[in-house]
Amino acid sequence: MATPGTPLFDIAIRSYAAEHDPDRHPFAQLVLPVAGEVQLEVDGRGGRLDPLRCGFVPVGAWHTQSSRGVNRSLILDIDETALGHAAWERLHERPFTEIGPAARKLVEFMQLLTEQTTVQRAQLDGWVPLLLDTLALGPHLLQPRSRLAALLAQVGADPGRPWTTESMAQCARLSVSRLHALFREEQGTTPHAWLLQRRIDLACRWLAGSDRAIAEVALAAGFSEQSALTRAMREAVGITPAAYRRRAASGETTSILQ
């Protein structure tokens, strides 16, 4: 990873064998075991990792990962330019860090997402700061903006769920008024408007890339019925779902994705 124009983060699930040659790379790495144990050695410092303990590999550090049993780890690659968060400095000082209950839930969420789909850049951008805050500060000191970023990643991964402003606020552990204020500050819109756009984006991808019935697309994208999707698309971009599908089929580049 870490070539110009590529994402600042990359994530994958890997397993390690009993023997592993030393390696180094021009990006940092966070090793988050989800099953089994992994022995990690970084520049001569060794530690045992498991689902309750993670390891950090600095940029350019020689390291080996090995295991004598069944194991799986969530591996986060981090471009050097993305190491501005203060928690990275703490991980440099303490490369073997305990994973508390809150951080464990975040790891499990990203594990599930990684196994089911291709993780999007926006999802990682939201998840990583929250994970860092949780690892470094504990569950009671999480910053509201980190909570919002994680919420955006979670809703963005599945906007078709029956989200409401209230359920979004509850998920982010914020009051509804605070959620509205953060959306205005960070996104320049309301929670409802942001969610509506994500649902329209999802519906358009399905309209252009599948033969699913429009009514089915509408329901799966979170709309109450086909007419609700039609109204939303007309108001947002002045085009109906059927017309959007026809233009996509003919090769016209009518994009409403933001």
PDB file of C-alpha atoms in Angstrom:
ATOM      1  CA  MET A   1       0.000   0.000   0.000  1.00  0.00           C
ATOM      2  CA  ALA A   2       1.016   3.638   0.519  1.00  0.00           C
ATOM      3  CA  THR A   3       1.650   4.700  -3.069  1.00  0.00           C
ATOM      4  CA  PRO A   4       0.523   8.186  -4.187  1.00  0.00           C
ATOM      5  CA  GLY A   5      -3.217   8.388  -4.672  1.00  0.00           C
ATOM      6  CA  THR A   6      -4.038   5.226  -2.715  1.00  0.00           C
ATOM      7  CA  PRO A   7      -5.956   5.114   0.588  1.00  0.00           C
ATOM      8  CA  LEU A   8      -4.118   6.088   3.768  1.00  0.00           C
ATOM      9  CA  PHE A   9      -5.387   2.915   5.420  1.00  0.00           C
ATOM     10  CA  ASP A  10      -5.753  -0.634   4.197  1.00  0.00           C
ATOM     11  CA  ILE A  11      -7.185  -3.585   6.089  1.00  0.00           C
ATOM     12  CA  ALA A  12      -7.223  -7.365   5.685  1.00  0.00           C
ATOM     13  CA  ILE A  13      -7.581 -10.567   7.689  1.00  0.00           C
ATOM     14  CA  ARG A  14      -4.485 -12.784   7.743  1.00  0.00           C
ATOM     15  CA  SER A  15      -3.183 -15.939   9.390  1.00  0.00           C
ATOM     16  CA  TYR A  16       0.435 -16.708  10.278  1.00  0.00           C
ATOM     17  CA  ALA A  17       2.450 -19.919  10.209  1.00  0.00           C
ATOM     18  CA  ALA A  18       5.055 -21.159  12.668  1.00  0.00           C
ATOM     19  CA  GLU A  19       7.891 -19.710  10.591  1.00  0.00           C
ATOM     20  CA  HIS A  20       7.851 -16.209   9.152  1.00  0.00           C
ATOM     21  CA  ASP A  21      10.787 -14.380   7.599  1.00  0.00           C
ATOM     22  CA  PRO A  22      11.670 -10.925   8.991  1.00  0.00           C
ATOM     23  CA  ASP A  23      10.037  -8.103   7.083  1.00  0.00           C
ATOM     24  CA  ARG A  24       9.917  -4.329   6.981  1.00  0.00           C
ATOM     25  CA  HIS A  25       7.806  -1.902   4.948  1.00  0.00           C
ATOM     26  CA  PRO A  26       7.347   1.856   4.405  1.00  0.00           C
ATOM     27  CA  PHE A  27       4.081   1.962   6.342  1.00  0.00           C
ATOM     28  CA  ALA A  28       3.065   1.222   9.919  1.00  0.00           C
ATOM     29  CA  GLN A  29       0.928  -1.746  10.924  1.00  0.00           C
ATOM     30  CA  LEU A  30      -1.515  -2.533  13.703  1.00  0.00           C
ATOM     31  CA  VAL A  31      -2.022  -6.249  14.399  1.00  0.00           C
ATOM     32  CA  LEU A  32      -5.401  -7.006  15.980  1.00  0.00           C
ATOM     33  CA  PRO A  33      -5.892 -10.742  16.632  1.00  0.00           C
ATOM     34  CA  VAL A  34      -9.446 -12.027  16.343  1.00  0.00           C
ATOM     35  CA  ALA A  35      -8.693 -15.709  17.024  1.00  0.00           C
ATOM     36  CA  GLY A  36      -5.762 -17.636  18.422  1.00  0.00           C
ATOM     37  CA  GLU A  37      -2.369 -16.274  19.432  1.00  0.00           C
ATOM     38  CA  VAL A  38       0.387 -14.568  17.455  1.00  0.00           C
ATOM     39  CA  GLN A  39       3.974 -13.953  18.524  1.00  0.00           C
ATOM     40  CA  LEU A  40       5.147 -10.543  17.326  1.00  0.00           C
ATOM     41  CA  GLU A  41       8.727  -9.317  17.480  1.00  0.00           C
ATOM     42  CA  VAL A  42       9.481  -5.691  16.587  1.00  0.00           C
ATOM     43  CA  ASP A  43      13.101  -4.528  16.430  1.00  0.00           C
ATOM     44  CA  GLY A  44      14.108  -7.097  19.031  1.00  0.00           C
ATOM     45  CA  ARG A  45      11.116  -6.560  21.342  1.00  0.00           C
ATOM     46  CA  GLY A  46       8.771  -9.519  21.558  1.00  0.00           C
ATOM     47  CA  GLY A  47       5.221  -9.930  22.755  1.00  0.00           C
ATOM     48  CA  ARG A  48       2.344 -12.402  22.609  1.00  0.00           C
ATOM     49  CA  LEU A  49      -0.806 -11.134  20.943  1.00  0.00           C
ATOM     50  CA  ASP A  50      -4.314 -12.515  21.347  1.00  0.00           C
ATOM     51  CA  PRO A  51      -7.874 -11.139  21.068  1.00  0.00           C
ATOM     52  CA  LEU A  52      -7.207  -9.083  24.225  1.00  0.00           C
ATOM     53  CA  ARG A  53      -3.813  -7.691  23.197  1.00  0.00           C
ATOM     54  CA  CYS A  54      -2.720  -5.991  19.982  1.00  0.00           C
ATOM     55  CA  GLY A  55       0.656  -5.016  18.561  1.00  0.00           C
ATOM     56  CA  PHE A  56       2.003  -2.001  16.657  1.00  0.00           C
ATOM     57  CA  VAL A  57       4.783  -2.067  14.048  1.00  0.00           C
ATOM     58  CA  PRO A  58       6.325   1.369  13.294  1.00  0.00           C
ATOM     59  CA  VAL A  59       7.259   2.483   9.799  1.00  0.00           C
ATOM     60  CA  GLY A  60      10.392   0.690   8.606  1.00  0.00           C
ATOM     61  CA  ALA A  61      10.755  -1.526  11.697  1.00  0.00           C
ATOM     62  CA  TRP A  62      12.036  -5.062  11.244  1.00  0.00           C
ATOM     63  CA  HIS A  63       9.434  -7.491  12.541  1.00  0.00           C
ATOM     64  CA  THR A  64       8.206 -11.063  12.457  1.00  0.00           C
ATOM     65  CA  GLN A  65       4.788 -12.552  13.142  1.00  0.00           C
ATOM     66  CA  SER A  66       4.407 -16.262  13.804  1.00  0.00           C
ATOM     67  CA  SER A  67       2.052 -18.735  15.423  1.00  0.00           C
ATOM     68  CA  ARG A  68       2.005 -22.455  16.181  1.00  0.00           C
ATOM     69  CA  GLY A  69      -1.778 -22.750  16.235  1.00  0.00           C
ATOM     70  CA  VAL A  70      -4.867 -21.668  14.330  1.00  0.00           C
ATOM     71  CA  ASN A  71      -4.948 -17.883  14.235  1.00  0.00           C
ATOM     72  CA  ARG A  72      -6.534 -14.967  12.453  1.00  0.00           C
ATOM     73  CA  SER A  73      -5.726 -11.284  12.802  1.00  0.00           C
ATOM     74  CA  LEU A  74      -7.171  -8.049  11.491  1.00  0.00           C
ATOM     75  CA  ILE A  75      -4.187  -6.227   9.964  1.00  0.00           C
ATOM     76  CA  LEU A  76      -4.412  -2.463   9.554  1.00  0.00           C
ATOM     77  CA  ASP A  77      -1.749  -0.897   7.304  1.00  0.00           C
ATOM     78  CA  ILE A  78      -1.223   2.817   7.946  1.00  0.00           C
ATOM     79  CA  ASP A  79       0.464   5.232   5.561  1.00  0.00           C
ATOM     80  CA  GLU A  80       3.130   7.371   7.228  1.00  0.00           C
ATOM     81  CA  THR A  81       1.167  10.533   6.385  1.00  0.00           C
ATOM     82  CA  ALA A  82      -1.786   9.275   8.463  1.00  0.00           C
ATOM     83  CA  LEU A  83       0.188   8.985  11.719  1.00  0.00           C
ATOM     84  CA  GLY A  84      -0.788  12.397  13.058  1.00  0.00           C
ATOM     85  CA  HIS A  85      -3.163  11.159  15.758  1.00  0.00           C
ATOM     86  CA  ALA A  86      -1.522  11.452  19.206  1.00  0.00           C
ATOM     87  CA  ALA A  87      -2.356   7.813  19.940  1.00  0.00           C
ATOM     88  CA  TRP A  88       0.189   6.673  17.353  1.00  0.00           C
ATOM     89  CA  GLU A  89       2.964   8.193  19.472  1.00  0.00           C
ATOM     90  CA  ARG A  90       1.709   6.278  22.492  1.00  0.00           C
ATOM     91  CA  LEU A  91       1.695   3.080  20.458  1.00  0.00           C
ATOM     92  CA  HIS A  92       5.298   3.775  19.437  1.00  0.00           C
ATOM     93  CA  GLU A  93       6.149   3.879  23.134  1.00  0.00           C
ATOM     94  CA  ARG A  94       3.906   0.916  24.062  1.00  0.00           C
ATOM     95  CA  PRO A  95       3.723  -1.327  20.973  1.00  0.00           C
ATOM     96  CA  PHE A  96       1.923  -4.093  22.889  1.00  0.00           C
ATOM     97  CA  THR A  97      -1.408  -2.740  24.106  1.00  0.00           C
ATOM     98  CA  GLU A  98      -4.364  -4.290  25.904  1.00  0.00           C
ATOM     99  CA  ILE A  99      -7.672  -4.359  24.026  1.00  0.00           C
ATOM    100  CA  GLY A 100     -10.510  -3.432  26.367  1.00  0.00           C
ATOM    101  CA  PRO A 101     -14.186  -4.393  25.920  1.00  0.00           C
ATOM    102  CA  ALA A 102     -15.095  -1.283  23.894  1.00  0.00           C
ATOM    103  CA  ALA A 103     -12.131  -1.655  21.545  1.00  0.00           C
ATOM    104  CA  ARG A 104     -12.903  -5.370  21.213  1.00  0.00           C
ATOM    105  CA  LYS A 105     -16.382  -4.512  19.919  1.00  0.00           C
ATOM    106  CA  LEU A 106     -14.880  -2.157  17.344  1.00  0.00           C
ATOM    107  CA  VAL A 107     -12.473  -4.850  16.178  1.00  0.00           C
ATOM    108  CA  GLU A 108     -15.327  -7.368  15.922  1.00  0.00           C
ATOM    109  CA  PHE A 109     -17.387  -4.881  13.902  1.00  0.00           C
ATOM    110  CA  MET A 110     -14.571  -4.294  11.417  1.00  0.00           C
ATOM    111  CA  GLN A 111     -13.802  -8.020  11.245  1.00  0.00           C
ATOM    112  CA  LEU A 112     -17.411  -8.701  10.244  1.00  0.00           C
ATOM    113  CA  LEU A 113     -17.381  -5.889   7.693  1.00  0.00           C
ATOM    114  CA  THR A 114     -14.076  -7.058   6.191  1.00  0.00           C
ATOM    115  CA  GLU A 115     -15.358 -10.617   5.847  1.00  0.00           C
ATOM    116  CA  GLN A 116     -18.615  -9.581   4.180  1.00  0.00           C
ATOM    117  CA  THR A 117     -17.632  -6.804   1.778  1.00  0.00           C
ATOM    118  CA  THR A 118     -14.884  -4.555   0.469  1.00  0.00           C
ATOM    119  CA  VAL A 119     -14.235  -1.971   3.163  1.00  0.00           C
ATOM    120  CA  GLN A 120     -14.546   1.568   1.822  1.00  0.00           C
ATOM    121  CA  ARG A 121     -12.102   4.395   2.532  1.00  0.00           C
ATOM    122  CA  ALA A 122     -14.775   6.419   4.332  1.00  0.00           C
ATOM    123  CA  GLN A 123     -15.516   3.503   6.641  1.00  0.00           C
ATOM    124  CA  LEU A 124     -11.863   3.173   7.649  1.00  0.00           C
ATOM    125  CA  ASP A 125     -11.535   6.944   8.046  1.00  0.00           C
ATOM    126  CA  GLY A 126     -14.346   6.797  10.582  1.00  0.00           C
ATOM    127  CA  TRP A 127     -13.336   3.608  12.346  1.00  0.00           C
ATOM    128  CA  VAL A 128      -9.613   4.216  12.869  1.00  0.00           C
ATOM    129  CA  PRO A 129      -9.847   7.394  15.022  1.00  0.00           C
ATOM    130  CA  LEU A 130     -12.470   5.806  17.246  1.00  0.00           C
ATOM    131  CA  LEU A 131     -10.362   2.680  17.679  1.00  0.00           C
ATOM    132  CA  LEU A 132      -7.339   4.815  18.587  1.00  0.00           C
ATOM    133  CA  ASP A 133      -9.326   6.849  21.112  1.00  0.00           C
ATOM    134  CA  THR A 134     -10.671   3.658  22.633  1.00  0.00           C
ATOM    135  CA  LEU A 135      -7.272   1.987  22.869  1.00  0.00           C
ATOM    136  CA  ALA A 136      -5.538   5.055  24.275  1.00  0.00           C
ATOM    137  CA  LEU A 137      -8.143   6.791  26.407  1.00  0.00           C
ATOM    138  CA  GLY A 138     -10.696   4.211  27.466  1.00  0.00           C
ATOM    139  CA  PRO A 139     -14.427   4.061  26.773  1.00  0.00           C
ATOM    140  CA  HIS A 140     -15.432   6.988  28.986  1.00  0.00           C
ATOM    141  CA  LEU A 141     -13.144   9.538  27.348  1.00  0.00           C
ATOM    142  CA  LEU A 142     -14.065   9.122  23.695  1.00  0.00           C
ATOM    143  CA  GLN A 143     -14.306  12.389  21.818  1.00  0.00           C
ATOM    144  CA  PRO A 144     -17.697  13.300  20.293  1.00  0.00           C
ATOM    145  CA  ARG A 145     -16.160  13.791  16.832  1.00  0.00           C
ATOM    146  CA  SER A 146     -14.674  10.307  16.972  1.00  0.00           C
ATOM    147  CA  ARG A 147     -18.105   8.965  17.882  1.00  0.00           C
ATOM    148  CA  LEU A 148     -19.595  10.816  14.919  1.00  0.00           C
ATOM    149  CA  ALA A 149     -16.916   9.472  12.560  1.00  0.00           C
ATOM    150  CA  ALA A 150     -17.616   5.918  13.706  1.00  0.00           C
ATOM    151  CA  LEU A 151     -21.354   6.471  13.284  1.00  0.00           C
ATOM    152  CA  LEU A 152     -20.861   7.716   9.714  1.00  0.00           C
ATOM    153  CA  ALA A 153     -18.833   4.601   8.934  1.00  0.00           C
ATOM    154  CA  GLN A 154     -21.430   2.287  10.486  1.00  0.00           C
ATOM    155  CA  VAL A 155     -24.439   3.904   8.820  1.00  0.00           C
ATOM    156  CA  GLY A 156     -22.567   4.265   5.532  1.00  0.00           C
ATOM    157  CA  ALA A 157     -21.867   0.531   5.540  1.00  0.00           C
ATOM    158  CA  ASP A 158     -25.587  -0.275   5.731  1.00  0.00           C
ATOM    159  CA  PRO A 159     -27.804   2.793   5.125  1.00  0.00           C
ATOM    160  CA  GLY A 160     -30.773   0.567   4.322  1.00  0.00           C
ATOM    161  CA  ARG A 161     -31.259  -0.342   7.968  1.00  0.00           C
ATOM    162  CA  PRO A 162     -34.216   1.375   9.708  1.00  0.00           C
ATOM    163  CA  TRP A 163     -32.087   4.259  10.956  1.00  0.00           C
ATOM    164  CA  THR A 164     -33.706   7.297  12.577  1.00  0.00           C
ATOM    165  CA  THR A 165     -32.102  10.392  14.023  1.00  0.00           C
ATOM    166  CA  GLU A 166     -32.843   8.997  17.484  1.00  0.00           C
ATOM    167  CA  SER A 167     -31.268   5.603  16.772  1.00  0.00           C
ATOM    168  CA  MET A 168     -28.228   7.299  15.221  1.00  0.00           C
ATOM    169  CA  ALA A 169     -27.800   9.471  18.314  1.00  0.00           C
ATOM    170  CA  GLN A 170     -28.132   6.432  20.560  1.00  0.00           C
ATOM    171  CA  CYS A 171     -25.569   4.514  18.508  1.00  0.00           C
ATOM    172  CA  ALA A 172     -23.089   7.398  18.823  1.00  0.00           C
ATOM    173  CA  ARG A 173     -23.917   7.838  22.519  1.00  0.00           C
ATOM    174  CA  LEU A 174     -24.852  11.467  21.927  1.00  0.00           C
ATOM    175  CA  SER A 175     -27.993  13.464  22.536  1.00  0.00           C
ATOM    176  CA  VAL A 176     -30.118  14.239  19.489  1.00  0.00           C
ATOM    177  CA  SER A 177     -29.329  17.952  19.815  1.00  0.00           C
ATOM    178  CA  ARG A 178     -25.581  17.263  20.048  1.00  0.00           C
ATOM    179  CA  LEU A 179     -25.782  14.965  17.021  1.00  0.00           C
ATOM    180  CA  HIS A 180     -27.514  17.707  15.024  1.00  0.00           C
ATOM    181  CA  ALA A 181     -24.855  20.221  16.074  1.00  0.00           C
ATOM    182  CA  LEU A 182     -21.988  17.922  15.084  1.00  0.00           C
ATOM    183  CA  PHE A 183     -23.579  17.163  11.713  1.00  0.00           C
ATOM    184  CA  ARG A 184     -23.900  20.890  11.047  1.00  0.00           C
ATOM    185  CA  GLU A 185     -20.275  21.489  12.054  1.00  0.00           C
ATOM    186  CA  GLU A 186     -18.684  18.486  10.346  1.00  0.00           C
ATOM    187  CA  GLN A 187     -20.995  17.692   7.418  1.00  0.00           C
ATOM    188  CA  GLY A 188     -22.840  20.952   6.788  1.00  0.00           C
ATOM    189  CA  THR A 189     -26.202  19.198   6.832  1.00  0.00           C
ATOM    190  CA  THR A 190     -28.666  17.396   9.098  1.00  0.00           C
ATOM    191  CA  PRO A 191     -28.559  13.715  10.089  1.00  0.00           C
ATOM    192  CA  HIS A 192     -31.752  13.067   8.108  1.00  0.00           C
ATOM    193  CA  ALA A 193     -30.449  14.753   4.944  1.00  0.00           C
ATOM    194  CA  TRP A 194     -27.104  12.941   5.175  1.00  0.00           C
ATOM    195  CA  LEU A 195     -28.834   9.578   5.638  1.00  0.00           C
ATOM    196  CA  LEU A 196     -31.204  10.278   2.752  1.00  0.00           C
ATOM    197  CA  GLN A 197     -28.284  10.957   0.419  1.00  0.00           C
ATOM    198  CA  ARG A 198     -26.549   7.730   1.456  1.00  0.00           C
ATOM    199  CA  ARG A 199     -29.759   5.816   0.693  1.00  0.00           C
ATOM    200  CA  ILE A 200     -30.104   7.487  -2.696  1.00  0.00           C
ATOM    201  CA  ASP A 201     -26.462   6.648  -3.446  1.00  0.00           C
ATOM    202  CA  LEU A 202     -27.087   3.008  -2.570  1.00  0.00           C
ATOM    203  CA  ALA A 203     -30.266   2.828  -4.623  1.00  0.00           C
ATOM    204  CA  CYS A 204     -28.486   4.301  -7.637  1.00  0.00           C
ATOM    205  CA  ARG A 205     -25.696   1.734  -7.441  1.00  0.00           C
ATOM    206  CA  TRP A 206     -28.283  -1.033  -7.458  1.00  0.00           C
ATOM    207  CA  LEU A 207     -30.320   0.568 -10.235  1.00  0.00           C
ATOM    208  CA  ALA A 208     -27.248   0.832 -12.439  1.00  0.00           C
ATOM    209  CA  GLY A 209     -25.585  -2.435 -11.496  1.00  0.00           C
ATOM    210  CA  SER A 210     -28.389  -4.954 -11.038  1.00  0.00           C
ATOM    211  CA  ASP A 211     -31.712  -6.035 -12.468  1.00  0.00           C
ATOM    212  CA  ARG A 212     -33.535  -5.909  -9.126  1.00  0.00           C
ATOM    213  CA  ALA A 213     -37.055  -4.519  -9.332  1.00  0.00           C
ATOM    214  CA  ILE A 214     -37.291  -0.828  -8.466  1.00  0.00           C
ATOM    215  CA  ALA A 215     -39.686  -1.548  -5.612  1.00  0.00           C
ATOM    216  CA  GLU A 216     -37.217  -4.071  -4.185  1.00  0.00           C
ATOM    217  CA  VAL A 217     -34.341  -1.585  -4.535  1.00  0.00           C
ATOM    218  CA  ALA A 218     -36.366   1.058  -2.710  1.00  0.00           C
ATOM    219  CA  LEU A 219     -37.121  -1.188   0.260  1.00  0.00           C
ATOM    220  CA  ALA A 220     -33.570  -2.552   0.494  1.00  0.00           C
ATOM    221  CA  ALA A 221     -32.141   0.980   0.430  1.00  0.00           C
ATOM    222  CA  GLY A 222     -34.279   2.039   3.372  1.00  0.00           C
ATOM    223  CA  PHE A 223     -37.270   3.689   1.687  1.00  0.00           C
ATOM    224  CA  SER A 224     -40.785   2.817   2.804  1.00  0.00           C
ATOM    225  CA  GLU A 225     -41.947   2.162  -0.764  1.00  0.00           C
ATOM    226  CA  GLN A 226     -41.078   2.777  -4.403  1.00  0.00           C
ATOM    227  CA  SER A 227     -42.892   6.120  -4.494  1.00  0.00           C
ATOM    228  CA  ALA A 228     -40.728   7.385  -1.597  1.00  0.00           C
ATOM    229  CA  LEU A 229     -37.569   6.640  -3.592  1.00  0.00           C
ATOM    230  CA  THR A 230     -39.087   8.298  -6.658  1.00  0.00           C
ATOM    231  CA  ARG A 231     -39.880  11.473  -4.704  1.00  0.00           C
ATOM    232  CA  ALA A 232     -36.419  11.547  -3.135  1.00  0.00           C
ATOM    233  CA  MET A 233     -34.621  11.181  -6.463  1.00  0.00           C
ATOM    234  CA  ARG A 234     -36.819  13.763  -8.168  1.00  0.00           C
ATOM    235  CA  GLU A 235     -36.147  16.283  -5.405  1.00  0.00           C
ATOM    236  CA  ALA A 236     -32.427  15.546  -5.226  1.00  0.00           C
ATOM    237  CA  VAL A 237     -31.506  15.327  -8.917  1.00  0.00           C
ATOM    238  CA  GLY A 238     -34.673  15.715 -10.945  1.00  0.00           C
ATOM    239  CA  ILE A 239     -34.784  12.156 -12.276  1.00  0.00           C
ATOM    240  CA  THR A 240     -36.889   9.082 -11.516  1.00  0.00           C
ATOM    241  CA  PRO A 241     -35.428   5.658 -10.687  1.00  0.00           C
ATOM    242  CA  ALA A 242     -36.650   4.226 -13.984  1.00  0.00           C
ATOM    243  CA  ALA A 243     -35.082   7.054 -15.967  1.00  0.00           C
ATOM    244  CA  TYR A 244     -31.818   6.702 -14.040  1.00  0.00           C
ATOM    245  CA  ARG A 245     -31.691   2.988 -14.865  1.00  0.00           C
ATOM    246  CA  ARG A 246     -32.359   3.652 -18.561  1.00  0.00           C
ATOM    247  CA  ARG A 247     -29.579   6.236 -18.731  1.00  0.00           C
ATOM    248  CA  ALA A 248     -27.169   3.933 -16.928  1.00  0.00           C
ATOM    249  CA  ALA A 249     -28.024   1.089 -19.318  1.00  0.00           C
ATOM    250  CA  SER A 250     -27.367   3.326 -22.328  1.00  0.00           C
ATOM    251  CA  GLY A 251     -23.967   4.319 -20.978  1.00  0.00           C
ATOM    252  CA  GLU A 252     -24.814   7.894 -20.068  1.00  0.00           C
ATOM    253  CA  THR A 253     -22.865   9.191 -17.102  1.00  0.00           C
ATOM    254  CA  THR A 254     -25.623  10.675 -15.018  1.00  0.00           C
ATOM    255  CA  SER A 255     -24.057  10.525 -11.562  1.00  0.00           C
ATOM    256  CA  ILE A 256     -25.737  11.724  -8.422  1.00  0.00           C
ATOM    257  CA  LEU A 257     -23.281  10.105  -6.057  1.00  0.00           C
ATOM    258  CA  GLN A 258     -21.571  12.543  -3.714  1.00  0.00           C
TER     259      GLN A 258
END
